[in-house]
Amino acid sequence: YINNKIISQYQTLICDSAEYYIHENIEIAQKLGNDDLLNESRLELAFVYSLSGLFIQAHGILTSVVYDTLPGYLKCRYCWTYIRYYENLIKYTADVKYSDPYMAEINSYRNEVISLLDNGSDEYDKEYAFRLQEAGNYREALKLLLTSFEKKQPETHAYAMAAMSLAKVYALAGNEEEENYYLLLAAITDTQLAVKENEALLSLATRLYQDGRTDRAYTYIKVALEDANFFNSRFKNSVIARVQPIIENTYLQKIEHQKQNLRLYAAFITLIVITLVIALYFNYNQKKIIIKTREDLLQKNEELIELNRRLDEANIIKEKYIGYFINQNSVYIDKLERYRKDVNLKIKAGLIQELYKSSSGSFEKEIEDIYANFDKAFLELYPDFVEKFNALLKPDKRFNLPKSQLNAELRIFALIRLGITDVAQIALQLRLSTQTIYNYKSKIKKERDNGG
């Protein structure tokens, strides 16, 4: 039992070591006189021989075993050993002249083992799927193999072998995407398990080479060759030897082509550098002129931006105040029209006393309305006017006014902000004396100077 556990590990790692422990089992079986154990060990030795490329020795053992004397489970193993034996021979010879007869033998032993297995068992489904595969019925074969694959425990050699079987059928079906997926799955699992007898990595390298991915193909074929050498399989070495030079040659050609391209790029870059040096030499002489021109352009641009800003501001002021004055004029024209009609009516009615009373009234309410409308319109244009004005004054001299409202002093500077600098005009619009305007300006100037 212990030897069998060791053999199962060495069968995928080092065939020589597996062979050593199988010979020990043969000696034990001979001493025990147990023919079943003896035949089991001999079939296992034939299997290892076929993996390592000792086909004559493997065939000699298989022909010495009397099939009819074997129990059922060993008959199955006998058939499987022959199937693997002929599969390896096909890969080793790579000649249709031999592969067709070998395939006929495989089919014969497969039919035999199917007849020995229980219908519906996992092994039966797997072998039946291989038969469907050979018949070209890939869809049904995939159904059976996928069902078998799903039963396998991940990160086991059986899982990798099931993935490899799926990759082969997908390859025959022309589905490269699925083929690559299961090849990668099988190769990764074998690598994780340190399996050196790994068909997946060789197949993956070949697939990648066919897809034009030479770099990865070259890396994988090298690892596959190292694994074959470690496993000490003459058979694997010969199979890889047919593929590896082709991939290596293509890889070396690609490297050489890249070197040629690098030389061309180096020459081209050198030419560019020389051209740039010459261009920089001439450019240096023009640099100061360009810098000076750029500075002048920047200054002109800044002036133009400021001018545009002022024009935009002026346009906004014009639009706002034209609308404001048109509206105010319309309001007062309406008031004058109503007043005129009222006067006419009172004159016709002879209400002279009433007319006198109405004409002697104050216009303070209308003046307040004018100031309120002015304040509102101005602060819509310059909402931060009061805040900026206060920033120029000492804290105790700052104005604290209701929202959307100015006082008499701030209205003076509001008109100045709008571009009205004539003191007489300001006094006329605000109904103040020119001296009052001068006094307000002097007061604010003094408070601003004292405020720093």
Short mmCIF file of C-alpha atoms in Angstrom, two decimals:
data_model
loop_
_atom_site.label_atom_id
_atom_site.label_comp_id
_atom_site.label_asym_id
_atom_site.label_seq_id
_atom_site.Cartn_x
_atom_site.Cartn_y
_atom_site.Cartn_z
CA TYR A 1 0.00 0.00 0.00
CA ILE A 2 2.79 2.42 0.94
CA ASN A 3 4.66 1.59 -2.28
CA ASN A 4 1.50 2.24 -4.30
CA LYS A 5 1.17 5.70 -2.72
CA ILE A 6 4.80 6.46 -3.55
CA ILE A 7 4.40 5.15 -7.11
CA SER A 8 1.31 7.29 -7.72
CA GLN A 9 3.37 10.38 -6.80
CA TYR A 10 6.44 9.42 -8.82
CA GLN A 11 4.42 8.48 -11.93
CA THR A 12 3.96 12.19 -12.67
CA LEU A 13 7.31 13.36 -11.24
CA ILE A 14 10.22 10.99 -12.02
CA CYS A 15 9.57 7.83 -14.00
CA ASP A 16 12.83 6.14 -12.88
CA SER A 17 11.79 6.38 -9.23
CA ALA A 18 8.31 5.09 -10.03
CA GLU A 19 9.91 2.17 -11.90
CA TYR A 20 12.10 1.37 -8.87
CA TYR A 21 9.15 1.04 -6.48
CA ILE A 22 7.11 -0.94 -9.04
CA HIS A 23 9.95 -3.48 -9.18
CA GLU A 24 9.81 -3.68 -5.39
CA ASN A 25 6.07 -4.42 -5.64
CA ILE A 26 6.76 -7.14 -8.22
CA GLU A 27 9.23 -8.80 -5.85
CA ILE A 28 6.71 -8.60 -2.97
CA ALA A 29 3.93 -10.05 -5.15
CA GLN A 30 6.22 -12.92 -6.25
CA LYS A 31 7.15 -13.70 -2.65
CA LEU A 32 3.46 -13.66 -1.68
CA GLY A 33 2.57 -15.77 -4.71
CA ASN A 34 -0.28 -13.37 -5.50
CA ASP A 35 -0.85 -13.41 -9.28
CA ASP A 36 -3.33 -10.50 -9.21
CA LEU A 37 -0.87 -8.21 -7.41
CA LEU A 38 1.89 -9.38 -9.73
CA ASN A 39 -0.12 -8.65 -12.88
CA GLU A 40 -1.24 -5.30 -11.45
CA SER A 41 2.38 -4.27 -10.84
CA ARG A 42 3.47 -5.51 -14.28
CA LEU A 43 0.71 -3.50 -15.97
CA GLU A 44 1.80 -0.48 -13.94
CA LEU A 45 5.38 -1.01 -15.09
CA ALA A 46 4.25 -1.24 -18.72
CA PHE A 47 2.37 2.02 -18.25
CA VAL A 48 5.48 3.78 -16.86
CA TYR A 49 7.63 2.31 -19.65
CA SER A 50 5.25 3.73 -22.27
CA LEU A 51 5.46 7.14 -20.58
CA SER A 52 9.25 7.07 -20.56
CA GLY A 53 9.50 5.90 -24.18
CA LEU A 54 10.53 2.29 -23.56
CA PHE A 55 7.89 0.97 -25.95
CA ILE A 56 9.57 -2.38 -26.67
CA GLN A 57 9.82 -3.19 -22.97
CA ALA A 58 6.23 -2.03 -22.41
CA HIS A 59 4.96 -4.18 -25.29
CA GLY A 60 6.93 -7.19 -24.00
CA ILE A 61 5.21 -6.93 -20.62
CA LEU A 62 1.74 -6.48 -22.13
CA THR A 63 2.09 -9.49 -24.40
CA SER A 64 3.27 -11.64 -21.48
CA VAL A 65 0.12 -10.90 -19.47
CA VAL A 66 -2.68 -13.42 -20.18
CA TYR A 67 -5.77 -11.25 -20.53
CA ASP A 68 -8.35 -14.00 -19.98
CA THR A 69 -6.89 -14.90 -16.58
CA LEU A 70 -7.25 -11.36 -15.24
CA PRO A 71 -10.07 -10.25 -12.92
CA GLY A 72 -12.44 -7.52 -14.18
CA TYR A 73 -10.68 -4.52 -12.66
CA LEU A 74 -7.31 -5.66 -14.08
CA LYS A 75 -8.85 -6.24 -17.50
CA CYS A 76 -9.90 -2.59 -17.46
CA ARG A 77 -6.38 -1.56 -16.45
CA TYR A 78 -4.96 -3.80 -19.17
CA CYS A 79 -7.10 -2.04 -21.80
CA TRP A 80 -6.25 1.42 -20.48
CA THR A 81 -2.55 0.59 -20.46
CA TYR A 82 -2.74 -0.51 -24.10
CA ILE A 83 -4.75 2.60 -25.02
CA ARG A 84 -2.11 4.88 -23.46
CA TYR A 85 0.64 2.79 -25.02
CA TYR A 86 -0.75 3.27 -28.55
CA GLU A 87 -1.54 6.96 -27.92
CA ASN A 88 2.08 7.55 -27.00
CA LEU A 89 3.26 5.59 -30.02
CA ILE A 90 1.14 7.81 -32.29
CA LYS A 91 2.74 10.92 -30.77
CA TYR A 92 6.20 9.38 -30.96
CA THR A 93 6.01 8.25 -34.60
CA ALA A 94 3.94 11.20 -35.92
CA ASP A 95 3.38 9.22 -39.12
CA VAL A 96 -0.04 8.50 -40.62
CA LYS A 97 1.30 5.22 -41.97
CA TYR A 98 1.59 3.98 -38.38
CA SER A 99 -0.99 6.11 -36.61
CA ASP A 100 -3.99 4.64 -38.47
CA PRO A 101 -3.29 1.04 -37.36
CA TYR A 102 -2.51 2.27 -33.85
CA MET A 103 -5.81 4.17 -33.76
CA ALA A 104 -7.62 1.01 -34.78
CA GLU A 105 -6.03 -0.77 -31.82
CA ILE A 106 -7.06 2.07 -29.49
CA ASN A 107 -10.67 1.83 -30.67
CA SER A 108 -10.63 -1.92 -30.19
CA TYR A 109 -9.39 -1.69 -26.60
CA ARG A 110 -11.76 1.19 -25.89
CA ASN A 111 -14.71 -0.90 -27.03
CA GLU A 112 -13.48 -3.70 -24.83
CA VAL A 113 -13.13 -1.53 -21.72
CA ILE A 114 -16.56 0.05 -22.31
CA SER A 115 -18.06 -3.43 -22.29
CA LEU A 116 -16.40 -4.09 -18.92
CA LEU A 117 -17.49 -0.85 -17.19
CA ASP A 118 -20.84 -0.21 -15.52
CA ASN A 119 -23.14 1.81 -17.74
CA GLY A 120 -23.49 5.32 -16.30
CA SER A 121 -20.31 5.22 -14.24
CA ASP A 122 -17.87 8.12 -14.53
CA GLU A 123 -15.23 5.97 -16.25
CA TYR A 124 -17.85 4.58 -18.66
CA ASP A 125 -19.01 8.09 -19.61
CA LYS A 126 -15.44 9.23 -20.13
CA GLU A 127 -14.55 6.33 -22.42
CA TYR A 128 -17.84 6.65 -24.27
CA ALA A 129 -17.11 10.35 -24.78
CA PHE A 130 -13.75 9.41 -26.36
CA ARG A 131 -15.62 7.06 -28.71
CA LEU A 132 -18.02 9.88 -29.66
CA GLN A 133 -15.03 12.14 -30.18
CA GLU A 134 -13.48 9.71 -32.64
CA ALA A 135 -16.81 9.48 -34.46
CA GLY A 136 -16.88 13.30 -34.84
CA ASN A 137 -19.84 13.78 -32.48
CA TYR A 138 -18.15 16.53 -30.51
CA ARG A 139 -21.30 18.01 -28.99
CA GLU A 140 -22.33 14.81 -27.21
CA ALA A 141 -18.73 14.07 -26.26
CA LEU A 142 -18.44 17.50 -24.63
CA LYS A 143 -21.63 16.95 -22.65
CA LEU A 144 -20.25 13.79 -21.09
CA LEU A 145 -16.76 15.22 -20.50
CA LEU A 146 -18.11 18.42 -18.94
CA THR A 147 -20.26 16.37 -16.57
CA SER A 148 -17.21 14.32 -15.62
CA PHE A 149 -15.07 17.46 -15.25
CA GLU A 150 -17.54 19.05 -12.83
CA LYS A 151 -17.22 16.03 -10.55
CA LYS A 152 -13.45 16.38 -10.25
CA GLN A 153 -11.86 18.07 -7.27
CA PRO A 154 -9.92 21.22 -8.27
CA GLU A 155 -6.14 21.24 -7.81
CA THR A 156 -5.86 17.50 -8.43
CA HIS A 157 -4.16 15.63 -11.26
CA ALA A 158 -7.52 14.10 -12.24
CA TYR A 159 -8.91 17.64 -12.57
CA ALA A 160 -6.02 18.61 -14.88
CA MET A 161 -6.48 15.45 -17.00
CA ALA A 162 -10.22 16.12 -17.34
CA ALA A 163 -9.48 19.70 -18.44
CA MET A 164 -6.95 18.37 -20.97
CA SER A 165 -9.56 15.96 -22.41
CA LEU A 166 -11.98 18.89 -22.85
CA ALA A 167 -9.28 20.98 -24.54
CA LYS A 168 -8.67 18.22 -27.09
CA VAL A 169 -12.35 17.97 -28.03
CA TYR A 170 -12.71 21.75 -28.28
CA ALA A 171 -9.65 21.77 -30.55
CA LEU A 172 -11.27 19.19 -32.83
CA ALA A 173 -14.52 21.20 -32.76
CA GLY A 174 -12.65 24.35 -33.82
CA ASN A 175 -13.44 26.32 -30.65
CA GLU A 176 -10.05 27.91 -29.95
CA GLU A 177 -11.26 30.11 -27.09
CA GLU A 178 -12.52 27.16 -25.02
CA GLU A 179 -9.51 25.08 -26.04
CA ASN A 180 -7.15 27.76 -24.72
CA TYR A 181 -9.16 28.09 -21.50
CA TYR A 182 -8.98 24.41 -20.60
CA LEU A 183 -5.35 24.12 -21.73
CA LEU A 184 -4.48 26.96 -19.34
CA LEU A 185 -6.51 25.34 -16.57
CA ALA A 186 -4.73 22.00 -17.06
CA ALA A 187 -1.26 23.60 -17.30
CA ILE A 188 -1.81 25.75 -14.19
CA THR A 189 -3.06 22.79 -12.17
CA ASP A 190 -0.13 20.58 -13.24
CA THR A 191 2.32 23.34 -12.39
CA GLN A 192 0.76 23.81 -8.94
CA LEU A 193 1.01 20.05 -8.32
CA ALA A 194 4.63 19.84 -9.62
CA VAL A 195 3.53 17.36 -12.31
CA LYS A 196 6.44 16.85 -14.72
CA GLU A 197 4.60 14.46 -17.05
CA ASN A 198 2.42 17.33 -18.28
CA GLU A 199 1.01 17.20 -21.76
CA ALA A 200 -0.91 20.47 -21.23
CA LEU A 201 2.11 22.78 -21.22
CA LEU A 202 3.41 21.36 -24.52
CA SER A 203 -0.02 21.66 -26.13
CA LEU A 204 -0.40 25.18 -24.78
CA ALA A 205 2.98 26.21 -26.21
CA THR A 206 1.98 24.82 -29.61
CA ARG A 207 -1.39 26.58 -29.46
CA LEU A 208 0.20 29.92 -28.56
CA TYR A 209 2.74 29.54 -31.36
CA GLN A 210 -0.09 28.98 -33.85
CA ASP A 211 -1.79 32.12 -32.50
CA GLY A 212 1.38 34.14 -33.11
CA ARG A 213 2.28 34.62 -29.43
CA THR A 214 5.84 33.45 -29.89
CA ASP A 215 7.32 34.87 -26.67
CA ARG A 216 5.00 32.94 -24.36
CA ALA A 217 5.18 29.85 -26.58
CA TYR A 218 8.99 29.89 -26.33
CA THR A 219 8.84 30.25 -22.54
CA TYR A 220 6.37 27.37 -22.16
CA ILE A 221 8.22 25.02 -24.53
CA LYS A 222 11.43 25.59 -22.53
CA VAL A 223 9.62 24.71 -19.29
CA ALA A 224 8.04 21.67 -20.96
CA LEU A 225 11.48 20.48 -22.08
CA GLU A 226 12.91 21.00 -18.58
CA ASP A 227 10.00 18.99 -17.14
CA ALA A 228 10.57 16.18 -19.68
CA ASN A 229 14.26 16.04 -18.78
CA PHE A 230 13.42 15.97 -15.09
CA PHE A 231 10.84 13.22 -15.65
CA ASN A 232 13.46 11.43 -17.78
CA SER A 233 11.06 10.66 -20.60
CA ARG A 234 12.77 9.83 -23.92
CA PHE A 235 9.35 9.82 -25.52
CA LYS A 236 8.51 13.34 -24.32
CA ASN A 237 11.91 14.63 -25.34
CA SER A 238 11.45 13.35 -28.89
CA VAL A 239 7.98 14.92 -29.17
CA ILE A 240 9.21 18.26 -27.85
CA ALA A 241 12.29 18.06 -30.07
CA ARG A 242 10.06 18.21 -33.14
CA VAL A 243 8.28 21.37 -31.94
CA GLN A 244 10.87 23.24 -29.90
CA PRO A 245 13.33 24.10 -32.75
CA ILE A 246 10.48 25.56 -34.81
CA ILE A 247 9.29 27.77 -31.96
CA GLU A 248 12.84 28.65 -30.95
CA ASN A 249 13.80 29.57 -34.52
CA THR A 250 10.74 31.80 -34.87
CA TYR A 251 11.50 33.35 -31.50
CA LEU A 252 15.15 34.01 -32.44
CA GLN A 253 14.06 35.48 -35.78
CA LYS A 254 11.70 37.77 -33.90
CA ILE A 255 14.52 38.81 -31.54
CA GLU A 256 16.82 39.46 -34.50
CA HIS A 257 14.11 41.45 -36.22
CA GLN A 258 13.66 43.48 -33.03
CA LYS A 259 17.42 44.10 -32.90
CA GLN A 260 17.39 45.31 -36.50
CA ASN A 261 14.49 47.58 -35.68
CA LEU A 262 16.36 48.88 -32.64
CA ARG A 263 19.40 49.66 -34.79
CA LEU A 264 17.19 51.49 -37.28
CA TYR A 265 15.44 53.33 -34.47
CA ALA A 266 18.82 54.26 -32.94
CA ALA A 267 20.05 55.63 -36.28
CA PHE A 268 16.79 57.49 -36.79
CA ILE A 269 16.90 58.92 -33.27
CA THR A 270 20.52 60.01 -33.80
CA LEU A 271 19.48 61.80 -36.98
CA ILE A 272 16.61 63.45 -35.13
CA VAL A 273 18.95 64.55 -32.31
CA ILE A 274 21.36 66.13 -34.81
CA THR A 275 18.49 67.87 -36.52
CA LEU A 276 17.19 69.09 -33.17
CA VAL A 277 20.61 70.45 -32.18
CA ILE A 278 20.78 72.41 -35.42
CA ALA A 279 17.22 73.61 -34.98
CA LEU A 280 17.93 74.64 -31.39
CA TYR A 281 20.99 76.55 -32.51
CA PHE A 282 18.94 78.60 -34.95
CA ASN A 283 16.05 78.78 -32.54
CA TYR A 284 18.26 80.22 -29.82
CA ASN A 285 19.00 83.27 -31.94
CA GLN A 286 15.29 83.92 -32.30
CA LYS A 287 14.41 83.11 -28.73
CA LYS A 288 14.88 86.60 -27.31
CA ILE A 289 12.84 88.14 -30.09
CA ILE A 290 10.08 85.59 -29.56
CA ILE A 291 10.12 86.16 -25.79
CA LYS A 292 9.95 89.94 -26.27
CA THR A 293 7.15 89.58 -28.79
CA ARG A 294 5.32 87.23 -26.46
CA GLU A 295 5.63 89.70 -23.58
CA ASP A 296 4.29 92.48 -25.78
CA LEU A 297 1.44 90.26 -26.90
CA LEU A 298 0.62 89.32 -23.32
CA GLN A 299 0.59 92.97 -22.30
CA LYS A 300 -1.64 93.86 -25.25
CA ASN A 301 -3.90 90.92 -24.45
CA GLU A 302 -4.20 92.05 -20.85
CA GLU A 303 -5.03 95.56 -21.97
CA LEU A 304 -7.55 94.19 -24.45
CA ILE A 305 -9.10 91.96 -21.78
CA GLU A 306 -9.40 94.92 -19.41
CA LEU A 307 -10.88 97.05 -22.19
CA ASN A 308 -13.36 94.31 -23.07
CA ARG A 309 -14.27 93.98 -19.41
CA ARG A 310 -14.94 97.69 -19.17
CA LEU A 311 -16.93 97.63 -22.40
CA ASP A 312 -18.98 94.69 -21.14
CA GLU A 313 -19.55 96.51 -17.88
CA ALA A 314 -20.50 99.68 -19.71
CA ASN A 315 -22.89 97.74 -21.93
CA ILE A 316 -24.51 96.15 -18.90
CA ILE A 317 -24.83 99.55 -17.22
CA LYS A 318 -26.32 101.02 -20.38
CA GLU A 319 -28.81 98.17 -20.70
CA LYS A 320 -29.81 98.32 -17.05
CA TYR A 321 -30.07 102.09 -16.79
CA ILE A 322 -31.65 102.67 -20.15
CA GLY A 323 -34.34 100.26 -19.05
CA TYR A 324 -34.46 101.89 -15.64
CA PHE A 325 -34.86 105.44 -16.97
CA ILE A 326 -37.32 104.40 -19.66
CA ASN A 327 -39.41 102.75 -16.95
CA GLN A 328 -39.12 105.76 -14.63
CA ASN A 329 -39.97 108.18 -17.41
CA SER A 330 -42.98 106.08 -18.31
CA VAL A 331 -44.10 106.05 -14.67
CA TYR A 332 -43.79 109.82 -14.30
CA ILE A 333 -45.39 110.51 -17.68
CA ASP A 334 -48.34 108.46 -16.46
CA LYS A 335 -48.41 110.44 -13.24
CA LEU A 336 -48.24 113.77 -15.11
CA GLU A 337 -51.00 112.61 -17.43
CA ARG A 338 -53.23 111.71 -14.49
CA TYR A 339 -52.35 115.00 -12.79
CA ARG A 340 -53.16 116.94 -15.99
CA LYS A 341 -56.55 115.26 -16.31
CA ASP A 342 -57.25 115.89 -12.62
CA VAL A 343 -56.37 119.60 -13.04
CA ASN A 344 -58.61 119.93 -16.12
CA LEU A 345 -61.51 118.29 -14.33
CA LYS A 346 -61.15 120.54 -11.29
CA ILE A 347 -60.85 123.68 -13.47
CA LYS A 348 -64.01 122.73 -15.39
CA ALA A 349 -65.77 122.01 -12.14
CA GLY A 350 -64.57 125.28 -10.67
CA LEU A 351 -62.83 123.52 -7.78
CA ILE A 352 -60.08 126.11 -7.52
CA GLN A 353 -59.53 125.51 -3.83
CA GLU A 354 -59.12 121.76 -4.37
CA LEU A 355 -56.74 122.44 -7.21
CA TYR A 356 -54.68 124.68 -4.96
CA LYS A 357 -54.46 122.05 -2.28
CA SER A 358 -53.36 119.31 -4.67
CA SER A 359 -50.71 121.50 -6.31
CA SER A 360 -49.18 122.64 -3.00
CA GLY A 361 -48.39 119.05 -1.84
CA SER A 362 -44.84 117.67 -1.34
CA PHE A 363 -43.04 115.35 -3.75
CA GLU A 364 -41.01 113.60 -1.04
CA LYS A 365 -42.72 110.25 -1.67
CA GLU A 366 -41.78 110.35 -5.39
CA ILE A 367 -38.19 111.34 -4.55
CA GLU A 368 -37.90 108.42 -2.12
CA ASP A 369 -39.23 106.08 -4.81
CA ILE A 370 -36.63 107.38 -7.25
CA TYR A 371 -33.82 106.78 -4.73
CA ALA A 372 -35.15 103.31 -3.85
CA ASN A 373 -35.33 102.31 -7.52
CA PHE A 374 -31.84 103.71 -8.10
CA ASP A 375 -30.45 101.80 -5.11
CA LYS A 376 -32.04 98.55 -6.25
CA ALA A 377 -30.83 98.89 -9.85
CA PHE A 378 -27.30 99.89 -8.80
CA LEU A 379 -26.87 97.07 -6.28
CA GLU A 380 -28.05 94.56 -8.86
CA LEU A 381 -25.10 95.69 -10.99
CA TYR A 382 -22.62 95.91 -8.09
CA PRO A 383 -23.90 93.66 -5.29
CA ASP A 384 -20.60 93.90 -3.36
CA PHE A 385 -20.28 97.70 -3.66
CA VAL A 386 -21.07 98.44 0.00
CA GLU A 387 -18.80 95.63 1.21
CA LYS A 388 -15.85 96.87 -0.87
CA PHE A 389 -16.51 100.50 0.12
CA ASN A 390 -16.56 99.58 3.82
CA ALA A 391 -13.25 97.75 3.42
CA LEU A 392 -11.64 101.15 2.70
CA LEU A 393 -12.89 102.65 6.01
CA LYS A 394 -12.12 102.19 9.67
CA PRO A 395 -14.41 99.62 11.35
CA ASP A 396 -16.26 102.25 13.41
CA LYS A 397 -16.86 104.41 10.32
CA ARG A 398 -18.35 101.67 8.12
CA PHE A 399 -21.93 101.80 6.85
CA ASN A 400 -24.46 99.31 8.12
CA LEU A 401 -27.41 99.59 5.78
CA PRO A 402 -30.43 97.42 4.99
CA LYS A 403 -30.15 95.14 1.98
CA SER A 404 -30.74 96.81 -1.42
CA GLN A 405 -30.48 100.30 0.08
CA LEU A 406 -27.89 103.12 -0.04
CA ASN A 407 -27.68 106.38 1.89
CA ALA A 408 -26.99 109.86 0.53
CA GLU A 409 -23.19 109.53 0.91
CA LEU A 410 -23.00 106.15 -0.84
CA ARG A 411 -25.26 107.37 -3.67
CA ILE A 412 -22.63 110.05 -4.47
CA PHE A 413 -19.94 107.38 -4.87
CA ALA A 414 -22.38 105.09 -6.68
CA LEU A 415 -22.83 107.74 -9.36
CA ILE A 416 -19.05 108.20 -9.53
CA ARG A 417 -18.75 104.41 -9.94
CA LEU A 418 -21.14 104.67 -12.90
CA GLY A 419 -18.81 107.21 -14.52
CA ILE A 420 -20.59 110.44 -13.51
CA THR A 421 -17.78 112.64 -12.17
CA ASP A 422 -19.23 116.14 -12.67
CA VAL A 423 -20.07 117.47 -9.19
CA ALA A 424 -22.83 119.75 -10.49
CA GLN A 425 -24.53 116.87 -12.29
CA ILE A 426 -24.29 114.65 -9.20
CA ALA A 427 -25.74 117.45 -7.04
CA LEU A 428 -28.59 117.94 -9.52
CA GLN A 429 -29.50 114.23 -9.61
CA LEU A 430 -29.37 113.81 -5.85
CA ARG A 431 -31.00 117.19 -5.07
CA LEU A 432 -27.98 118.27 -3.02
CA SER A 433 -25.76 121.32 -3.13
CA THR A 434 -22.35 121.12 -4.74
CA GLN A 435 -20.79 122.07 -1.39
CA THR A 436 -22.52 119.11 0.24
CA ILE A 437 -21.02 116.84 -2.41
CA TYR A 438 -17.54 118.22 -1.72
CA ASN A 439 -18.04 117.85 2.02
CA TYR A 440 -19.08 114.18 1.68
CA LYS A 441 -16.11 113.43 -0.56
CA SER A 442 -13.67 115.12 1.83
CA LYS A 443 -15.15 113.28 4.79
CA ILE A 444 -14.87 109.85 3.15
CA LYS A 445 -11.35 110.61 1.91
CA LYS A 446 -10.29 111.54 5.43
CA GLU A 447 -11.82 108.39 6.94
CA ARG A 448 -10.23 106.25 4.24
CA ASP A 449 -6.79 107.77 4.78
CA ASN A 450 -7.02 107.35 8.54
CA GLY A 451 -8.19 103.77 8.03
CA GLY A 452 -5.05 102.92 6.11
#
